[in-house]
Amino acid sequence: MKRERGRLDLRTGLGLLAVLGIVFGTGVLVGSGWQAKAPAAVELEPAPVPTAAAVTAPPSGPELAAAAPPPADASRELADVLRALPPPPVARGDKRFEFEVRTEAGDPLGGVRIEATPLQPQDSTAPAAPRAGGADAELVADLERTLNRVRWRHAARLLGSTDAEGRCTLEGAVEGPYQVSTTSAGWAITAEGFRSHSVLPGGPYKLLASPRSTVSIEVLLPDGSPASAATLWFKSDSMSRSLSWTPARRAHELPPGRYHVEAKSGDGPSYRSPEVPFELGAGVPAANLRLELEEETMLRVIVREPPEEAVDTLMVRLFRVPEGQAPSAELLRWGPNAIGTHPRGRPGARVVERRNAQPGTWLLGVYHSHGGALLTSEVIEVVPGFNERTIDVAPAPRDQFALVHVTGPEGTDWSLLEWKTAYEPSDGGKPAASGRVHPAERSDGRYLVRHQFVEAGATVGTYAIQVRHPKLGSRRVTYPVGTAPDLVVAFDAPSKLDLHVRGVEGSRYAGRLRVQLSAIYPDAVFEDDDPVGMGELGDDGRITFQATQGGPHMLVVTLPVRGFHINRVIRRRIEVPRGGGAVDIDLPPLHVVEITGAREGVDVSGHGPEHHVSRTAYPDDDGRIVVDGLPTGHYVATHEFKRAEFDVPATKTLRLK
């Protein structure tokens, strides 16, 4: 089939992006977008650079890197597609950048390559027009957008090098921020007094060059052959950093100084070299090091759970048993050197690794959560080298779970459900609540939800399960401790609530109030634990909440104030109509008090049935301290050693003495 000139098909687009990953070596592809490598300051890995002092911008069309042509095995078809694409829209302006590069000794440094790339404007990343053809066509459109971002970045950059005086001017800049990066062999370049990731045209911008020396390193496996890849860890009195090593990249540049370096390699069996000291600097012979890897003792544990009981809150504790002691569960739980970690991987088969483990007897425990119930434990004899053990968690008794069936409108995506559990004692004990839990769905569409764990063991009280759907709202069910019931969580059709706070429109509080709505339940310990949504009240005092399920809710209206302070004016239970509807409430009278006798912040506090104020009032531009948003009630104002009590609305002006 003939392809339209300048457009991509799926196979060609994927191949072209693979080529671009090599051609454009100054960034990384992330998803369907382009993201530049952001240096810590302006510093990049040094590389050879041209010595000419270029001061002009590159042409406005797409510029393929001449020094890095497409690989020899790139197909001619891909090259044709690249040439057929229209030039990206790149604007050139009349502004300029000026840079000055000097060494730590104050000497100018020439030959420093400087690159300035404008932060990409929104129109250059706008989505392509929709295409017919389904998922493949959408993917092709994403590939084109990604390609255009890469080409735009390459064409829009300004390039130059410093002259013998250490100066460089980049012409053709437009208004707006640029990202600046530098490269110079043997030197680390850092910005002085500006942020390299967002620089406006102008200058001169000062850059400081610190010398770097080269160390060449060879990394060998225990059999004497070169490692395929490794990570080098450099340590000195002033820094610690890691760098990747391959046989093709043995040389690394570092600032002068005294270092220790070690190498690590391997994902299964792991290897580590002893630390080797070396020195870099003027008058010091070039460092050529050989790091010989030794297999380190490693313990890998694979935890497998019953598929219908998998949870994502597992915790594994590892503890090496001291010589002369016997393994025990208490030793594992409270041992001073026990290592607790959440295993990585998906529920069902997760992995814990302990590198550089000491040979000997180890205890391993698998817990339901941090501080949760012990599911299983084992004693492991760790020997030098690579150790792997698979732990199968036995199915839990059925009485540890509730079986939940979720119903609701037809066509609902139930994979979006979010779950929480709680324990609410009836004897005055301490309640307990979970974070988000992930019960497994059984083949019959129901969910096994493990009871909320309680440290001392629950004997009386109530378990609760809260289920939330982003488009439907939330539901909550409870059941007595000591039971393992079959429960039904029934969602109504999604609805919305139109809330109107009368008295806001036209007042000094229009556009300043914030609202939070939370579902509450008669038997819940934490009334505000199920937020439906929050947002700003409009100038007319109105706001709409989506995905409400009807029933009792807690409405909180606050006046945001400076810092982490509180100025709550309403906290009220309201009834949200099932199926949606409107609720109107009145804004209570809010009063204004001017405080004199203080030149700095004054702490104001007061409480009432619906309001809670605890804030610091600061002087305005005229030096006056004016506190507004105070509901009717009694308050206390303090400043240093001054204290005064007052009531509103009776008090209009308060003087601190």
XYZ file of C-alpha atoms in Angstrom:
657
model
C 0.000 0.000 0.000
C 1.360 3.402 -0.900
C 2.150 5.582 2.093
C 1.267 9.257 2.104
C 4.392 11.396 1.893
C 5.342 12.889 5.236
C 3.143 10.535 7.278
C 4.017 7.451 9.266
C 2.616 3.970 9.376
C 2.905 1.945 12.586
C 5.880 -0.255 11.655
C 7.851 2.621 10.184
C 7.103 4.892 13.131
C 8.318 2.375 15.683
C 11.482 1.751 13.728
C 12.146 5.450 13.301
C 11.855 6.095 17.031
C 14.365 3.328 17.672
C 16.776 5.100 15.323
C 16.117 8.468 16.968
C 16.995 6.998 20.352
C 20.548 6.701 19.008
C 20.689 9.787 16.808
C 19.500 12.223 19.470
C 21.735 11.203 22.314
C 21.097 14.309 24.417
C 17.806 13.179 25.922
C 15.550 10.274 26.723
C 12.193 9.237 25.353
C 9.562 8.941 28.066
C 6.189 7.484 27.077
C 5.016 9.474 24.093
C 6.919 12.648 25.020
C 10.427 14.047 25.020
C 12.191 14.838 28.231
C 15.633 16.399 28.367
C 18.238 15.122 30.750
C 18.199 17.693 33.525
C 21.708 18.207 34.959
C 22.121 18.953 38.639
C 23.555 22.378 37.847
C 24.864 22.911 34.338
C 27.244 20.021 34.692
C 27.183 17.224 32.127
C 29.464 14.323 31.404
C 32.408 15.923 29.568
C 33.060 15.041 25.953
C 35.363 16.346 23.189
C 34.116 19.622 21.720
C 34.983 21.866 18.768
C 37.411 24.678 19.469
C 35.895 27.309 17.186
C 33.944 30.061 18.928
C 30.531 29.689 17.319
C 28.238 32.592 18.099
C 25.330 32.131 15.718
C 22.223 29.994 15.973
C 21.725 26.908 13.806
C 19.340 27.115 10.848
C 15.634 27.125 11.582
C 14.900 23.860 9.795
C 15.401 20.398 11.266
C 19.070 19.725 11.916
C 20.139 16.084 12.092
C 23.305 15.653 14.104
C 26.069 15.520 11.512
C 28.497 14.014 14.005
C 26.127 11.126 14.726
C 24.476 9.885 11.516
C 21.840 7.161 11.640
C 23.291 3.678 12.191
C 24.511 1.828 9.126
C 21.799 -0.790 9.475
C 18.961 1.783 9.502
C 16.725 1.048 6.562
C 16.594 3.386 3.598
C 12.834 3.516 4.060
C 13.158 5.050 7.510
C 15.617 7.643 6.236
C 13.191 8.550 3.432
C 10.385 9.053 5.944
C 12.556 11.294 8.089
C 13.513 13.483 5.134
C 9.881 13.694 4.003
C 8.612 15.127 7.274
C 7.926 18.883 7.137
C 10.281 21.153 9.120
C 9.110 21.845 12.677
C 7.939 25.426 13.346
C 10.835 27.164 15.111
C 10.811 30.886 15.856
C 13.984 32.996 15.852
C 14.114 36.237 17.788
C 16.376 39.247 18.267
C 17.471 38.438 21.808
C 20.775 36.942 22.890
C 22.534 35.052 25.638
C 25.954 36.073 26.929
C 28.077 33.659 28.948
C 31.458 33.941 30.659
C 33.367 30.833 31.741
C 36.279 31.101 34.158
C 38.268 28.572 36.114
C 38.520 28.486 39.899
C 41.770 30.432 39.507
C 39.898 33.183 37.616
C 41.356 32.382 34.177
C 39.083 32.396 31.091
C 38.354 28.983 29.593
C 37.897 28.588 25.851
C 36.374 25.716 23.919
C 33.431 25.156 26.263
C 30.410 24.033 24.249
C 27.223 25.791 25.378
C 23.734 24.751 24.323
C 20.509 26.658 25.081
C 17.165 25.040 24.289
C 13.851 26.876 24.793
C 11.348 25.139 27.005
C 8.864 23.642 24.591
C 5.794 25.817 23.925
C 2.344 24.310 24.209
C 1.536 24.634 20.501
C 4.534 22.502 19.520
C 3.195 19.586 21.560
C -0.479 19.956 20.681
C -2.290 16.672 19.993
C -2.620 15.674 16.373
C -6.023 15.699 14.723
C -8.033 12.502 15.377
C -7.634 9.817 12.748
C -9.801 6.971 11.658
C -8.342 3.522 12.052
C -8.637 2.622 15.726
C -5.845 1.977 18.191
C -3.104 1.656 15.566
C -3.923 5.075 14.146
C -3.877 6.621 17.628
C -0.501 5.038 18.308
C 0.855 6.388 15.034
C -0.384 9.860 16.011
C 1.405 9.551 19.367
C 4.588 8.497 17.574
C 4.367 11.511 15.279
C 3.951 13.865 18.241
C 6.946 12.303 19.950
C 9.024 12.578 16.797
C 8.013 16.215 16.335
C 9.074 17.031 19.903
C 12.491 15.511 19.271
C 12.934 17.324 15.956
C 11.665 20.615 17.403
C 14.116 20.441 20.281
C 16.986 19.733 17.917
C 16.043 22.556 15.534
C 15.281 25.164 18.214
C 18.495 24.883 20.210
C 21.182 27.558 20.112
C 24.777 26.313 19.998
C 28.097 27.984 20.615
C 31.545 27.662 22.173
C 33.559 30.056 24.302
C 36.437 31.956 22.711
C 39.909 32.478 24.149
C 38.493 35.100 26.540
C 35.995 32.568 27.915
C 33.040 34.395 26.346
C 30.205 33.054 24.214
C 27.208 34.827 22.693
C 24.176 32.955 21.370
C 22.061 34.985 18.932
C 18.474 34.417 17.808
C 16.810 33.769 21.158
C 13.125 34.472 21.731
C 11.402 35.711 24.874
C 10.972 32.950 27.446
C 12.952 30.469 29.531
C 15.682 28.227 28.130
C 17.507 25.217 29.487
C 21.275 25.646 29.369
C 23.814 22.825 29.309
C 27.572 22.804 28.848
C 30.253 20.331 27.823
C 34.023 20.574 28.121
C 36.571 17.780 28.256
C 38.445 17.765 31.540
C 36.219 20.345 33.230
C 33.051 20.357 35.325
C 30.998 23.482 34.557
C 28.513 24.828 37.101
C 26.212 27.837 37.091
C 26.858 30.740 39.443
C 23.818 32.676 40.629
C 21.221 31.222 38.243
C 19.327 28.019 37.593
C 20.450 26.279 34.451
C 17.088 24.607 33.819
C 15.224 27.918 33.396
C 17.281 30.841 32.056
C 15.953 33.982 30.356
C 17.870 35.662 27.513
C 20.359 38.245 28.744
C 23.549 38.060 30.706
C 26.392 37.894 31.048
C 25.801 34.661 32.965
C 28.769 33.431 34.981
C 29.925 29.814 34.722
C 32.609 28.278 36.932
C 34.939 25.580 35.587
C 36.449 23.068 37.997
C 39.189 20.727 36.743
C 38.490 17.042 36.328
C 40.953 14.191 35.936
C 40.493 10.843 34.268
C 40.590 7.454 35.934
C 40.579 4.310 33.796
C 39.075 1.238 35.431
C 38.990 -2.422 34.462
C 36.363 -4.629 36.138
C 36.991 -8.394 36.129
C 34.831 -11.351 37.135
C 36.239 -14.022 39.478
C 37.326 -16.114 36.456
C 39.391 -13.197 35.112
C 37.056 -12.252 32.249
C 35.729 -8.673 31.908
C 32.322 -7.979 33.403
C 29.601 -7.053 30.913
C 28.423 -4.146 33.091
C 28.916 -2.832 36.592
C 28.190 0.088 38.886
C 31.138 2.027 40.291
C 30.829 3.701 43.691
C 33.253 6.576 44.276
C 33.690 7.962 47.791
C 35.739 10.853 49.125
C 35.599 13.180 52.108
C 33.350 15.569 50.190
C 31.270 13.429 47.830
C 29.802 10.039 47.065
C 28.458 9.095 43.655
C 27.824 6.114 41.423
C 28.620 5.782 37.719
C 27.830 3.052 35.234
C 30.702 1.020 33.789
C 30.947 -1.075 30.626
C 33.981 -2.399 28.745
C 33.416 0.395 26.214
C 33.230 3.061 28.937
C 36.173 2.484 31.224
C 37.327 6.096 31.606
C 35.575 8.455 34.023
C 36.345 12.060 34.915
C 36.280 13.280 38.508
C 37.444 16.407 40.353
C 40.953 16.199 41.843
C 41.107 14.502 45.214
C 41.546 11.264 47.104
C 38.972 8.539 46.532
C 37.962 4.994 47.291
C 36.148 3.052 44.572
C 34.392 -0.291 44.502
C 32.413 -2.114 41.804
C 29.130 -4.000 42.021
C 27.633 -6.238 39.353
C 24.947 -8.871 38.886
C 21.185 -9.175 39.337
C 20.917 -12.836 40.356
C 24.219 -13.926 41.827
C 25.825 -10.608 42.757
C 29.474 -9.603 42.793
C 31.365 -6.914 44.637
C 34.981 -5.798 44.644
C 37.066 -4.643 47.599
C 37.494 -0.874 47.885
C 40.585 0.473 46.148
C 42.094 3.882 47.084
C 43.455 6.252 44.442
C 44.295 9.927 43.945
C 43.610 12.372 41.106
C 45.158 15.793 40.544
C 47.948 17.851 39.042
C 51.308 16.115 39.210
C 49.691 12.775 40.073
C 50.232 9.917 37.593
C 47.145 8.864 35.630
C 45.047 6.369 37.584
C 44.626 2.967 35.933
C 42.799 0.633 38.269
C 41.791 -3.014 38.228
C 38.785 -4.045 40.313
C 38.412 -7.788 40.825
C 34.873 -8.881 41.627
C 34.100 -11.454 44.285
C 30.781 -13.225 44.608
C 28.973 -11.795 47.614
C 26.582 -13.677 49.821
C 23.029 -12.859 48.797
C 19.671 -14.072 50.096
C 16.655 -13.884 47.789
C 13.228 -14.878 49.117
C 10.202 -15.369 46.864
C 6.893 -15.108 48.736
C 3.938 -16.864 47.112
C 0.415 -16.291 48.400
C -2.851 -18.085 47.677
C -4.264 -16.246 44.619
C -7.572 -15.376 46.294
C -5.913 -13.987 49.418
C -3.163 -11.853 47.890
C -2.782 -8.443 49.529
C -0.331 -5.644 48.851
C 0.479 -4.856 52.480
C 2.787 -7.800 53.161
C 5.890 -7.154 55.212
C 8.879 -9.469 55.523
C 11.275 -9.394 58.479
C 14.753 -10.939 58.296
C 16.985 -11.496 61.306
C 20.349 -13.218 61.593
C 20.331 -15.349 64.721
C 23.345 -14.575 66.947
C 25.708 -17.408 67.717
C 24.544 -19.442 70.694
C 20.862 -18.394 70.475
C 17.955 -20.512 69.307
C 15.562 -19.241 66.603
C 12.214 -18.022 67.966
C 9.273 -15.915 66.825
C 9.937 -13.376 69.594
C 13.535 -13.020 68.464
C 12.342 -12.386 64.928
C 9.746 -9.814 65.931
C 11.782 -7.829 68.432
C 15.375 -8.570 67.449
C 17.448 -5.345 67.500
C 18.803 -5.978 64.003
C 15.679 -7.394 62.378
C 15.229 -5.929 58.918
C 11.642 -5.115 57.929
C 10.832 -4.494 54.300
C 7.899 -4.583 51.926
C 8.615 -7.092 49.152
C 8.669 -5.860 45.585
C 6.569 -7.295 42.791
C 2.878 -7.929 42.368
C 0.646 -9.711 44.871
C 0.912 -13.464 44.480
C 4.681 -13.766 43.959
C 6.883 -11.100 45.509
C 10.584 -10.868 46.132
C 12.805 -9.739 49.006
C 16.574 -9.533 48.557
C 19.268 -9.122 51.176
C 22.629 -8.365 49.626
C 25.918 -8.810 51.451
C 24.204 -11.136 53.913
C 26.415 -12.829 56.483
C 26.467 -16.630 56.300
C 24.714 -18.331 59.202
C 21.224 -18.995 60.545
C 18.549 -16.504 59.546
C 14.943 -16.155 60.654
C 12.325 -15.029 58.138
C 8.787 -13.934 58.978
C 5.979 -12.921 56.623
C 3.426 -10.549 58.147
C 0.060 -9.358 56.927
C 1.154 -5.720 57.258
C 3.526 -3.531 59.243
C 2.913 -4.722 62.785
C 0.260 -7.130 61.481
C -0.385 -10.806 62.067
C 2.391 -13.313 61.401
C 1.404 -15.464 58.413
C 4.388 -17.811 58.294
C 8.003 -18.062 59.422
C 11.014 -20.177 58.463
C 14.599 -20.794 59.495
C 17.083 -20.400 56.621
C 20.703 -21.506 56.599
C 22.601 -18.968 54.484
C 25.839 -20.193 52.891
C 28.461 -18.149 51.013
C 27.288 -17.237 47.508
C 23.777 -16.994 46.115
C 20.888 -18.284 48.256
C 17.285 -18.456 47.074
C 14.255 -19.689 48.996
C 10.576 -19.836 48.016
C 8.065 -19.369 50.829
C 4.474 -20.502 50.315
C 1.977 -18.721 52.529
C -0.669 -21.233 53.578
C -4.324 -20.379 52.945
C -5.792 -18.506 55.889
C -8.879 -19.826 57.678
C -12.135 -18.579 56.223
C -13.062 -16.924 59.530
C -10.338 -14.289 58.926
C -12.248 -12.813 55.983
C -15.520 -11.243 55.005
C -16.913 -12.168 51.599
C -18.157 -9.034 49.807
C -20.380 -8.858 46.735
C -20.430 -5.427 45.047
C -23.449 -4.443 42.937
C -24.309 -1.297 41.024
C -25.237 0.205 37.669
C -24.715 -2.030 34.658
C -21.479 -1.420 32.768
C -19.538 -0.133 35.799
C -15.795 -0.764 35.735
C -15.330 -2.492 39.088
C -11.550 -2.636 38.700
C -11.510 0.998 39.903
C -12.732 0.107 43.395
C -10.735 1.304 46.398
C -10.977 -0.461 49.745
C -10.285 0.397 53.384
C -10.913 -1.541 56.574
C -11.343 -0.466 60.195
C -11.925 -1.830 63.688
C -14.190 0.097 66.052
C -14.240 -1.245 69.635
C -17.359 -1.160 71.784
C -15.512 -1.275 75.125
C -13.758 2.088 74.900
C -10.594 0.657 73.402
C -8.499 2.209 70.696
C -9.943 2.113 67.160
C -7.762 1.026 64.249
C -7.994 1.862 60.570
C -6.095 0.652 57.534
C -4.694 2.416 54.567
C -5.778 1.266 51.163
C -6.096 -2.534 50.871
C -6.403 -4.670 47.746
C -8.615 -7.719 48.238
C -8.451 -10.327 45.495
C -11.500 -10.919 43.316
C -12.720 -14.510 43.280
C -13.873 -16.316 40.184
C -17.508 -15.690 41.186
C -16.934 -11.907 41.209
C -16.928 -11.578 44.998
C -14.050 -10.273 47.118
C -12.295 -11.783 50.124
C -11.563 -8.923 52.531
C -9.351 -9.748 55.525
C -10.487 -8.345 58.868
C -8.649 -5.256 60.048
C -5.756 -6.455 62.214
C -5.701 -5.309 65.847
C -2.429 -5.725 67.752
C -3.883 -7.081 70.989
C -6.533 -9.179 69.251
C -10.109 -8.006 68.830
C -12.711 -9.605 71.086
C -15.589 -7.123 71.062
C -16.548 -4.376 68.675
C -17.225 -3.906 64.997
C -15.282 -4.369 61.781
C -15.965 -1.943 58.938
C -15.261 -2.084 55.208
C -15.339 1.079 53.131
C -15.612 0.740 49.344
C -15.135 3.717 47.014
C -15.641 4.073 43.277
C -14.410 7.290 41.599
C -17.591 7.626 39.523
C -20.153 6.350 42.022
C -18.989 7.544 45.419
C -18.533 5.343 48.480
C -20.368 2.784 50.567
C -19.640 1.336 53.993
C -20.672 -1.922 55.628
C -20.053 -3.186 59.164
C -20.164 -6.549 60.894
C -19.512 -7.820 64.440
C -16.121 -9.078 65.549
C -16.020 -12.873 65.616
C -18.066 -13.325 62.442
C -17.112 -13.992 58.820
C -20.201 -12.794 56.959
C -21.281 -12.626 53.351
C -21.919 -8.922 52.666
C -23.453 -6.921 49.839
C -22.249 -3.415 48.959
C -24.873 -1.823 46.724
C -24.087 1.354 44.776
C -26.825 3.604 43.426
C -26.534 5.270 40.033
C -24.028 8.157 40.068
C -25.496 11.492 41.076
C -24.379 15.022 41.838
C -25.002 17.565 44.570
C -25.481 21.271 43.855
C -24.541 23.162 47.018
C -25.439 26.822 47.529
C -24.126 28.801 50.504
C -26.390 31.826 50.710
C -24.860 35.123 51.779
C -21.544 34.690 49.972
C -22.405 36.481 46.748
C -21.507 40.177 46.938
C -19.756 39.836 50.308
C -16.060 40.291 51.142
C -15.810 36.479 51.245
C -16.861 35.872 47.639
C -14.232 33.674 45.987
C -12.364 33.119 49.276
C -14.149 30.172 50.900
C -13.251 26.498 50.555
C -15.609 23.539 51.032
C -15.071 19.879 51.906
C -17.820 17.249 51.797
C -17.448 13.854 53.509
C -19.857 10.936 53.766
C -20.574 9.927 57.367
C -22.175 6.889 58.917
C -24.099 6.625 62.211
C -21.799 3.894 63.561
C -18.482 5.328 62.320
C -15.741 6.343 64.749
C -14.124 8.766 62.297
C -16.846 11.018 60.869
C -14.631 12.750 58.302
C -12.841 9.614 57.091
C -14.717 9.338 53.782
C -14.183 12.551 51.792
C -16.375 12.968 48.722
C -14.607 16.036 47.396
C -13.380 19.535 48.082
C -13.095 22.771 46.173
C -13.492 26.526 46.112
C -16.896 28.146 46.480
C -17.676 30.311 43.478
C -18.271 34.040 43.773
C -21.979 33.202 43.843
C -21.509 30.758 46.717
C -22.136 27.668 44.594
C -20.231 24.426 44.000
C -21.149 21.046 42.477
C -19.958 17.690 43.836
C -19.989 14.641 41.586
C -20.219 10.948 42.524
C -22.355 11.316 45.634
C -24.386 8.403 46.990
C -26.884 10.309 49.089
C -27.438 10.113 52.824
C -25.822 11.976 55.734
C -22.687 13.973 54.972
C -20.417 16.341 56.872
C -19.988 19.781 55.300
C -16.985 21.898 56.309
C -16.517 25.488 55.087
C -13.208 27.224 55.795
C -11.616 30.581 55.096
C -8.055 29.746 53.952
C -5.483 31.716 55.923
C -1.736 32.105 55.794
C 0.368 29.118 56.845
C -0.937 25.928 58.449
C -3.653 27.687 60.390
C -7.399 27.110 60.682
C -10.367 29.402 60.198
C -13.356 27.058 59.987
C -16.689 28.844 59.828
C -19.094 25.905 59.289
C -19.037 22.242 60.283
C -22.520 20.856 59.784
C -24.270 17.570 59.029
C -26.415 17.767 55.920
C -28.603 15.249 54.137
C -27.688 14.693 50.485
C -30.727 13.599 48.431
C -30.421 10.112 46.956
C -30.244 10.363 43.196
C -28.816 13.867 43.404
C -30.283 17.267 44.022
C -29.621 20.643 45.627
C -28.879 21.724 49.190
C -28.971 25.353 50.354
C -27.456 26.597 53.614
C -26.868 30.059 55.051
C -23.430 31.526 55.714
C -23.355 32.515 59.389
C -22.541 36.127 60.243
C -18.784 36.682 59.974
C -17.225 39.629 61.765
C -14.156 41.848 61.405
C -11.934 43.009 64.283
C -8.987 45.426 64.124
C -6.215 44.760 66.647
C -3.900 47.531 67.841
C -0.929 47.537 70.177
C 1.104 44.994 68.218
C 3.499 45.419 65.318
C 3.864 41.747 64.403
C 1.645 38.675 64.170
C -1.117 38.182 66.744
C -2.430 34.691 67.588
C -6.230 34.516 67.590
C -8.186 31.448 68.740
C -11.782 30.575 69.458
C -14.142 27.604 69.322
C -17.848 27.032 68.990
C -20.385 24.368 67.983
C -19.650 24.884 64.287
C -16.539 27.039 64.126
C -12.895 26.599 65.031
C -10.361 29.414 64.673
C -6.654 29.080 65.403
C -4.641 31.470 63.289
C -2.039 34.209 63.296
C -3.080 37.620 61.995
C -0.367 39.692 60.331
C -0.109 43.423 59.572
C -1.280 44.506 56.122
C 0.584 46.893 53.809
C -0.561 49.840 55.945
C 0.637 48.225 59.186
C -2.906 47.469 60.390
C -3.819 44.053 61.822
C -7.323 43.230 60.653
C -8.897 39.834 61.365
C -11.956 38.886 59.338
C -14.002 35.709 58.988
C -14.758 35.406 62.732
C -18.107 33.707 63.507
C -20.058 34.945 66.515
C -18.371 33.778 69.720
C -15.638 34.233 72.311
C -11.956 34.616 71.318
C -8.502 35.049 72.812
C -5.743 37.188 71.269
C -2.105 36.842 72.368
C 1.094 38.607 71.342
C 4.336 38.052 73.247
C 3.331 38.732 76.881
C 0.089 40.484 75.970
C -3.255 38.671 76.184
C -6.817 39.817 75.703
C -10.202 38.083 75.556
C -13.001 39.482 73.433
C -16.416 38.658 71.986
C -17.775 39.300 68.532
C -19.816 41.015 67.254
C -19.519 43.238 70.359
C -15.838 44.027 69.707
C -14.867 46.067 66.662
C -11.420 47.243 67.779
C -9.180 45.428 70.260
C -6.160 47.034 71.914
C -3.501 44.764 73.386
C -1.935 46.081 76.587
